[in-house]
XYZ file of C-alpha atoms in Angstrom:
435
model
C -89.983 -316.011 -8.062
C -92.115 -318.159 -10.345
C -90.776 -321.238 -12.086
C -91.743 -322.099 -15.634
C -90.747 -324.809 -18.096
C -87.590 -324.750 -20.155
C -89.135 -324.029 -23.563
C -89.132 -320.748 -25.431
C -91.158 -318.033 -23.720
C -93.531 -316.642 -26.328
C -95.459 -313.407 -25.818
C -99.197 -313.251 -26.396
C -100.609 -311.324 -29.366
C -101.253 -307.932 -27.680
C -97.672 -307.858 -26.417
C -95.904 -308.871 -29.630
C -95.358 -305.404 -31.074
C -94.080 -303.906 -27.840
C -91.755 -306.823 -27.157
C -90.372 -306.788 -30.692
C -89.209 -303.244 -30.116
C -87.959 -303.910 -26.591
C -86.321 -307.366 -26.996
C -84.376 -307.782 -30.231
C -81.890 -310.459 -29.220
C -82.831 -313.375 -26.988
C -81.329 -313.321 -23.513
C -80.375 -316.968 -23.992
C -78.119 -315.895 -26.861
C -76.621 -313.079 -24.798
C -75.755 -315.529 -22.022
C -74.176 -317.898 -24.511
C -72.052 -315.039 -25.816
C -70.946 -314.237 -22.273
C -70.032 -317.864 -21.533
C -68.152 -318.033 -24.836
C -66.152 -314.977 -23.734
C -65.299 -316.879 -20.552
C -63.881 -319.721 -22.664
C -61.914 -317.156 -24.663
C -60.513 -315.625 -21.459
C -59.330 -319.059 -20.286
C -57.725 -319.698 -23.676
C -55.877 -316.359 -23.554
C -54.647 -316.978 -20.001
C -51.137 -317.685 -21.254
C -49.563 -317.191 -17.804
C -51.926 -319.658 -16.107
C -52.908 -316.927 -13.650
C -56.568 -317.972 -13.489
C -55.502 -321.352 -12.122
C -52.611 -320.519 -9.831
C -52.777 -316.750 -9.229
C -54.008 -314.767 -6.244
C -57.575 -314.513 -4.994
C -58.154 -311.779 -7.588
C -58.542 -314.513 -10.193
C -62.080 -315.083 -8.888
C -62.999 -311.796 -10.560
C -63.461 -313.735 -13.790
C -66.804 -314.832 -12.321
C -67.974 -311.210 -12.400
C -68.306 -311.440 -16.190
C -70.962 -314.208 -16.339
C -72.719 -313.357 -13.061
C -72.742 -309.585 -13.661
C -73.782 -310.096 -17.275
C -76.735 -312.247 -16.224
C -77.818 -309.609 -13.703
C -77.785 -306.983 -16.450
C -79.885 -309.245 -18.660
C -82.495 -309.521 -15.903
C -82.522 -305.744 -15.486
C -82.951 -305.404 -19.238
C -86.163 -307.467 -19.173
C -87.326 -307.556 -15.525
C -89.281 -310.697 -14.679
C -90.048 -312.971 -11.774
C -89.888 -316.063 -13.982
C -87.041 -318.578 -14.062
C -86.661 -321.829 -15.918
C -87.530 -325.052 -14.193
C -84.324 -326.695 -12.865
C -83.520 -330.093 -14.327
C -82.714 -333.175 -12.278
C -79.036 -332.582 -13.044
C -79.330 -329.024 -11.700
C -80.784 -330.240 -8.414
C -78.040 -332.822 -7.904
C -75.345 -330.286 -8.760
C -76.860 -327.738 -6.363
C -76.759 -330.295 -3.547
C -73.139 -331.173 -4.341
C -72.093 -327.500 -4.461
C -73.897 -326.741 -1.192
C -72.103 -329.553 0.621
C -68.773 -328.643 -0.939
C -68.994 -324.921 -0.219
C -70.075 -325.396 3.384
C -67.225 -327.828 4.003
C -64.664 -325.661 2.209
C -65.624 -322.486 4.064
C -65.582 -324.330 7.390
C -62.165 -325.759 6.602
C -60.737 -322.360 5.672
C -62.218 -320.433 8.640
C -62.142 -323.016 11.439
C -59.471 -325.549 10.496
C -57.042 -323.262 8.722
C -57.034 -325.428 5.600
C -54.606 -324.116 3.000
C -55.536 -325.905 -0.219
C -59.315 -325.864 0.124
C -61.916 -327.080 -2.361
C -63.171 -323.521 -3.007
C -61.732 -323.490 -6.576
C -63.753 -326.653 -7.172
C -67.174 -325.367 -6.170
C -67.281 -321.562 -6.424
C -66.902 -321.507 -10.250
C -69.627 -324.135 -10.638
C -72.213 -321.554 -9.565
C -72.234 -320.164 -13.102
C -73.689 -323.476 -14.304
C -77.091 -322.238 -13.060
C -77.115 -318.870 -14.837
C -79.100 -320.235 -17.779
C -82.073 -320.662 -15.429
C -82.488 -316.873 -15.417
C -82.890 -316.594 -19.199
C -86.362 -316.683 -20.689
C -85.850 -316.927 -24.447
C -84.097 -319.718 -26.287
C -81.556 -318.693 -28.974
C -82.571 -318.917 -32.626
C -80.836 -321.044 -35.248
C -79.009 -318.013 -36.608
C -77.778 -317.042 -33.155
C -76.602 -320.571 -32.377
C -74.723 -320.616 -35.673
C -72.717 -317.587 -34.501
C -71.861 -319.310 -31.209
C -70.742 -322.442 -33.083
C -68.432 -320.372 -35.293
C -67.093 -318.486 -32.259
C -66.227 -321.710 -30.421
C -64.577 -323.048 -33.571
C -62.418 -319.903 -33.673
C -61.498 -320.313 -29.982
C -60.440 -323.905 -30.619
C -58.245 -322.823 -33.526
C -56.718 -320.066 -31.390
C -55.964 -322.553 -28.615
C -54.126 -325.052 -30.824
C -52.165 -322.191 -32.400
C -51.031 -320.955 -28.973
C -50.333 -324.542 -27.903
C -48.164 -325.105 -30.959
C -46.316 -321.857 -30.278
C -45.700 -322.924 -26.671
C -44.355 -326.312 -27.761
C -42.145 -324.807 -30.478
C -39.848 -323.119 -27.973
C -40.107 -319.711 -29.662
C -42.185 -318.362 -26.777
C -40.435 -319.317 -23.505
C -43.148 -317.593 -21.429
C -45.834 -319.848 -22.867
C -43.738 -322.970 -22.393
C -42.758 -322.207 -18.800
C -46.295 -321.324 -17.698
C -47.478 -324.850 -18.603
C -50.848 -323.345 -19.462
C -51.102 -325.362 -22.677
C -50.820 -328.875 -21.320
C -53.146 -331.733 -20.386
C -55.368 -329.579 -18.186
C -56.823 -327.772 -21.214
C -56.581 -330.447 -23.880
C -60.394 -330.457 -24.069
C -60.146 -327.235 -26.130
C -58.531 -329.272 -28.896
C -61.435 -331.730 -29.012
C -64.014 -328.962 -28.662
C -62.484 -326.862 -31.417
C -62.040 -329.797 -33.787
C -65.686 -330.871 -33.608
C -66.950 -327.269 -33.743
C -64.994 -326.624 -36.947
C -66.126 -329.986 -38.338
C -69.779 -329.212 -37.563
C -69.442 -325.702 -38.983
C -68.147 -327.284 -42.226
C -65.158 -324.945 -42.415
C -62.998 -327.224 -44.539
C -59.968 -324.989 -44.975
C -59.840 -324.189 -41.248
C -60.304 -327.875 -40.467
C -57.243 -328.768 -42.539
C -55.169 -326.116 -40.765
C -56.508 -327.234 -37.379
C -55.652 -330.905 -37.967
C -52.113 -330.087 -39.119
C -51.439 -327.884 -36.107
C -53.055 -330.385 -33.709
C -50.876 -333.196 -35.070
C -47.796 -331.042 -34.478
C -48.971 -330.314 -30.928
C -49.297 -334.025 -30.187
C -45.979 -334.972 -31.790
C -44.164 -332.209 -29.900
C -45.800 -333.240 -26.620
C -47.101 -336.838 -26.966
C -49.471 -336.929 -24.023
C -51.362 -340.065 -23.008
C -54.166 -337.780 -21.837
C -54.442 -336.423 -25.377
C -54.725 -339.961 -26.697
C -57.503 -340.793 -24.226
C -59.324 -337.549 -25.058
C -59.070 -338.403 -28.758
C -60.634 -341.794 -28.028
C -63.414 -340.143 -26.025
C -64.050 -337.757 -28.919
C -64.431 -340.650 -31.350
C -66.774 -342.462 -28.950
C -68.939 -339.362 -28.450
C -69.129 -338.800 -32.205
C -70.137 -342.452 -32.632
C -72.878 -342.173 -30.015
C -74.284 -339.007 -31.619
C -73.951 -340.231 -35.208
C -77.121 -339.828 -37.290
C -79.053 -338.321 -34.435
C -77.762 -340.765 -31.853
C -79.560 -343.697 -30.290
C -79.890 -345.153 -26.815
C -78.592 -348.468 -28.168
C -75.210 -346.924 -28.942
C -75.029 -345.457 -25.453
C -75.557 -348.872 -23.893
C -73.004 -350.470 -26.218
C -70.374 -347.911 -25.243
C -71.215 -348.207 -21.536
C -70.923 -352.007 -21.566
C -67.657 -351.998 -23.532
C -66.177 -349.353 -21.213
C -67.200 -351.325 -18.127
C -65.626 -354.511 -19.517
C -62.405 -352.659 -20.390
C -62.240 -351.166 -16.888
C -62.711 -354.543 -15.224
C -60.033 -356.106 -17.433
C -57.612 -353.258 -16.632
C -58.223 -353.604 -12.889
C -57.766 -357.365 -12.887
C -54.586 -356.977 -14.935
C -53.259 -354.012 -12.995
C -49.589 -354.938 -13.315
C -49.959 -355.365 -17.056
C -51.671 -351.958 -17.264
C -48.718 -350.395 -15.444
C -46.353 -352.095 -17.861
C -48.291 -350.647 -20.809
C -47.922 -347.183 -19.282
C -44.185 -347.725 -18.767
C -43.811 -348.873 -22.376
C -45.633 -345.771 -23.544
C -43.276 -343.387 -21.735
C -40.303 -345.293 -23.094
C -41.651 -345.174 -26.659
C -42.378 -341.438 -26.729
C -39.245 -340.528 -24.791
C -41.032 -338.799 -21.920
C -40.158 -338.928 -18.238
C -42.030 -341.807 -16.620
C -44.261 -340.385 -13.878
C -46.215 -343.593 -13.246
C -44.744 -344.028 -9.758
C -45.691 -340.474 -8.846
C -49.266 -340.922 -9.992
C -49.556 -344.243 -8.166
C -48.236 -342.675 -4.968
C -50.783 -339.863 -5.187
C -53.677 -342.176 -6.038
C -52.711 -344.571 -3.232
C -52.709 -341.703 -0.717
C -56.172 -340.685 -1.864
C -57.522 -344.211 -1.633
C -56.146 -344.576 1.882
C -57.809 -341.338 2.920
C -61.078 -342.618 1.458
C -60.744 -345.873 3.395
C -60.324 -343.924 6.645
C -63.721 -342.245 6.171
C -65.548 -343.894 3.267
C -69.013 -342.378 3.760
C -68.483 -338.594 3.730
C -64.696 -338.175 3.892
C -63.872 -334.874 5.557
C -66.886 -333.223 3.838
C -64.458 -331.205 1.673
C -63.105 -329.359 4.729
C -59.570 -330.782 4.557
C -56.575 -330.336 2.294
C -57.004 -331.205 -1.354
C -53.275 -331.909 -1.683
C -51.229 -334.678 -0.122
C -47.569 -335.162 0.852
C -46.010 -338.232 -0.775
C -42.630 -339.568 -1.870
C -41.860 -340.058 -5.554
C -40.745 -343.636 -4.915
C -41.834 -346.148 -2.323
C -39.388 -346.072 0.574
C -37.378 -343.131 -0.733
C -37.208 -339.984 -2.765
C -37.807 -336.396 -1.727
C -41.361 -335.905 -0.433
C -43.509 -333.353 -2.211
C -47.040 -331.947 -1.906
C -49.353 -332.292 -4.855
C -53.016 -332.811 -5.793
C -54.199 -336.384 -6.293
C -53.888 -336.086 -10.097
C -57.308 -337.711 -10.377
C -60.433 -335.707 -9.651
C -62.563 -338.779 -8.993
C -60.142 -339.854 -6.285
C -60.291 -336.271 -4.974
C -64.066 -336.475 -4.582
C -63.837 -339.930 -3.022
C -61.138 -338.858 -0.550
C -62.728 -335.532 0.379
C -66.413 -336.370 0.049
C -66.552 -340.151 0.437
C -69.223 -342.191 -1.259
C -71.654 -339.271 -0.936
C -69.391 -336.768 -2.678
C -68.288 -339.100 -5.460
C -71.827 -340.451 -5.859
C -73.299 -336.968 -6.312
C -70.619 -336.098 -8.867
C -71.207 -339.255 -10.904
C -74.987 -338.850 -10.683
C -74.740 -335.273 -11.944
C -72.561 -336.390 -14.865
C -75.012 -339.151 -15.830
C -78.042 -336.850 -15.625
C -76.261 -334.084 -17.549
C -75.253 -336.521 -20.288
C -78.790 -337.906 -20.512
C -80.304 -334.428 -20.747
C -77.809 -333.320 -23.395
C -78.355 -336.442 -25.511
C -82.149 -336.109 -25.250
C -82.002 -332.501 -26.395
C -79.565 -333.351 -29.176
C -81.920 -335.988 -30.585
C -84.785 -333.518 -30.289
C -82.855 -330.875 -32.230
C -82.176 -333.387 -34.998
C -85.856 -334.385 -35.215
C -87.002 -330.748 -35.115
C -84.692 -329.838 -38.026
C -82.558 -327.464 -35.956
C -79.170 -328.337 -37.470
C -77.097 -325.644 -35.760
C -78.593 -326.439 -32.356
C -77.740 -330.103 -32.926
C -74.241 -329.283 -34.215
C -73.393 -327.051 -31.264
C -74.785 -329.534 -28.747
C -72.647 -332.248 -30.315
C -69.502 -330.116 -30.071
C -70.245 -329.101 -26.474
C -70.917 -332.702 -25.504
C -67.523 -333.681 -26.929
C -65.859 -330.910 -24.915
C -67.755 -331.919 -21.773
C -66.698 -335.567 -22.132
C -63.122 -334.584 -22.977
C -62.940 -332.588 -19.739
C -64.254 -335.537 -17.718
C -61.750 -337.865 -19.376
C -58.776 -335.605 -18.676
C -59.955 -335.308 -15.051
C -59.180 -339.004 -14.545
C -55.465 -338.298 -15.024
C -55.073 -334.651 -14.010
C -56.228 -332.318 -11.207
C -58.675 -330.249 -13.266
C -61.193 -329.306 -10.579
C -58.519 -327.692 -8.420
C -57.744 -325.072 -11.044
C -60.206 -322.172 -11.109
C -60.065 -321.708 -14.875
C -60.593 -325.431 -15.420
C -63.662 -325.536 -13.169
C -64.976 -322.416 -14.905
C -64.568 -324.189 -18.240
C -66.649 -327.180 -17.130
C -69.395 -324.944 -15.709
C -69.418 -322.847 -18.887
C -69.744 -325.947 -21.083
C -72.667 -327.198 -18.997
C -74.288 -323.756 -19.042
C -73.946 -323.536 -22.827
C -75.535 -326.961 -23.303
C -78.490 -326.044 -21.109
C -78.844 -322.528 -22.567
C -79.613 -324.087 -25.959
C -83.050 -324.791 -24.498
C -85.551 -327.441 -25.409
C -86.022 -328.662 -28.999
C -88.766 -327.097 -31.070
C -91.755 -329.045 -32.377
C -91.099 -331.734 -34.952
C -91.934 -330.581 -38.459
C -95.466 -331.618 -39.415
C -96.598 -332.379 -35.875
C -99.430 -330.536 -34.203
C -98.412 -328.165 -31.397
C -99.266 -329.286 -27.896
C -101.568 -326.763 -26.171
C -102.106 -326.979 -22.402
C -105.680 -327.770 -21.482
C -106.029 -325.401 -18.522
C -102.954 -323.308 -17.846
C -102.510 -320.218 -20.089
C -99.265 -319.633 -21.987
C -96.515 -317.948 -19.971
C -96.548 -314.157 -20.128
C -94.037 -311.462 -19.547
C -94.862 -309.310 -16.549
């Protein structure tokens, strides 16, 4: 299988007429439609089956993987896109995680394995098997579709919180684990300039927050504002550094004033009238940190349990088994410095690639490409923010969502040439051809 660059594959002159009749819609657009359907399926999973159901829930992966196989059969080729640095890091992380998880399940009898973490992430690489980038018109349709999914999610979330649909409320499907759909939908509608839908969305989203005032939602809202600031007017590397420095300072201050941070959390629960689960979270995080300290380099290589037995209160309370409620602690406890390091490196490289492409779309006057990339980047960052306070990776649908967001960002392809600039023609190698 030959590897080519990530730009649009353009046929040579003798092939143009035949290809025009044979390929009417770019395969990149078809893949984006498939991944958008995956997001819709997760949104419509009102019973939370895709996260907590039987092994049959893995069948959701048949849609993107089977769809990509059909696309390759539609236009047979030995070409694939050249993997990015982020792809290579993610592939290494998935390989380590899958090997450890399978070993733990088969040899150690591990119950709560890391398979839901890594198996869904395989769909992040499907864009490599597409050869044509989507057009502006096609990207516009995807942007509108994601905006509609976001509006559908907040409507279902509001219905669940209202109490008129007990099934939705009891399933807990519309809680912190999927709050990223609110951020994603908001920015997609904003970028699509659908003013009437935006007004409806904001009103419903405000009701959702007031009926379930989640601290995770507040943090995701802050992340959304920061991402919009970084990408404002085409974005700039200076803004990225400003945000990174401010975030690092805030983290250091919070760590050095840990007791005060806990007090702020306690005050929050008291203000909004919610049950204070700070002690539970601290117990889970402490257990994860202790496991990390016992094997700080590689942990158990993701072969052990991803849940832990703790007491709700120090020295008492009924013990219970639960995930760590922090995916970064999960990677540190199960994969050590290597596992957490690979995850963080992938995030940094993915963010850098997405921001570079976003700036390129703005310069190349591809407004819908830039708008969709901005919305997807907000959703991606919202997911990563919620993962610091919730066990997102351990739910199949949640991992599928992250992989789909990454795949959509990469499937947008490389920016076109800047208007008025001369095209760059390779000196020796001929343009890529279809077989």
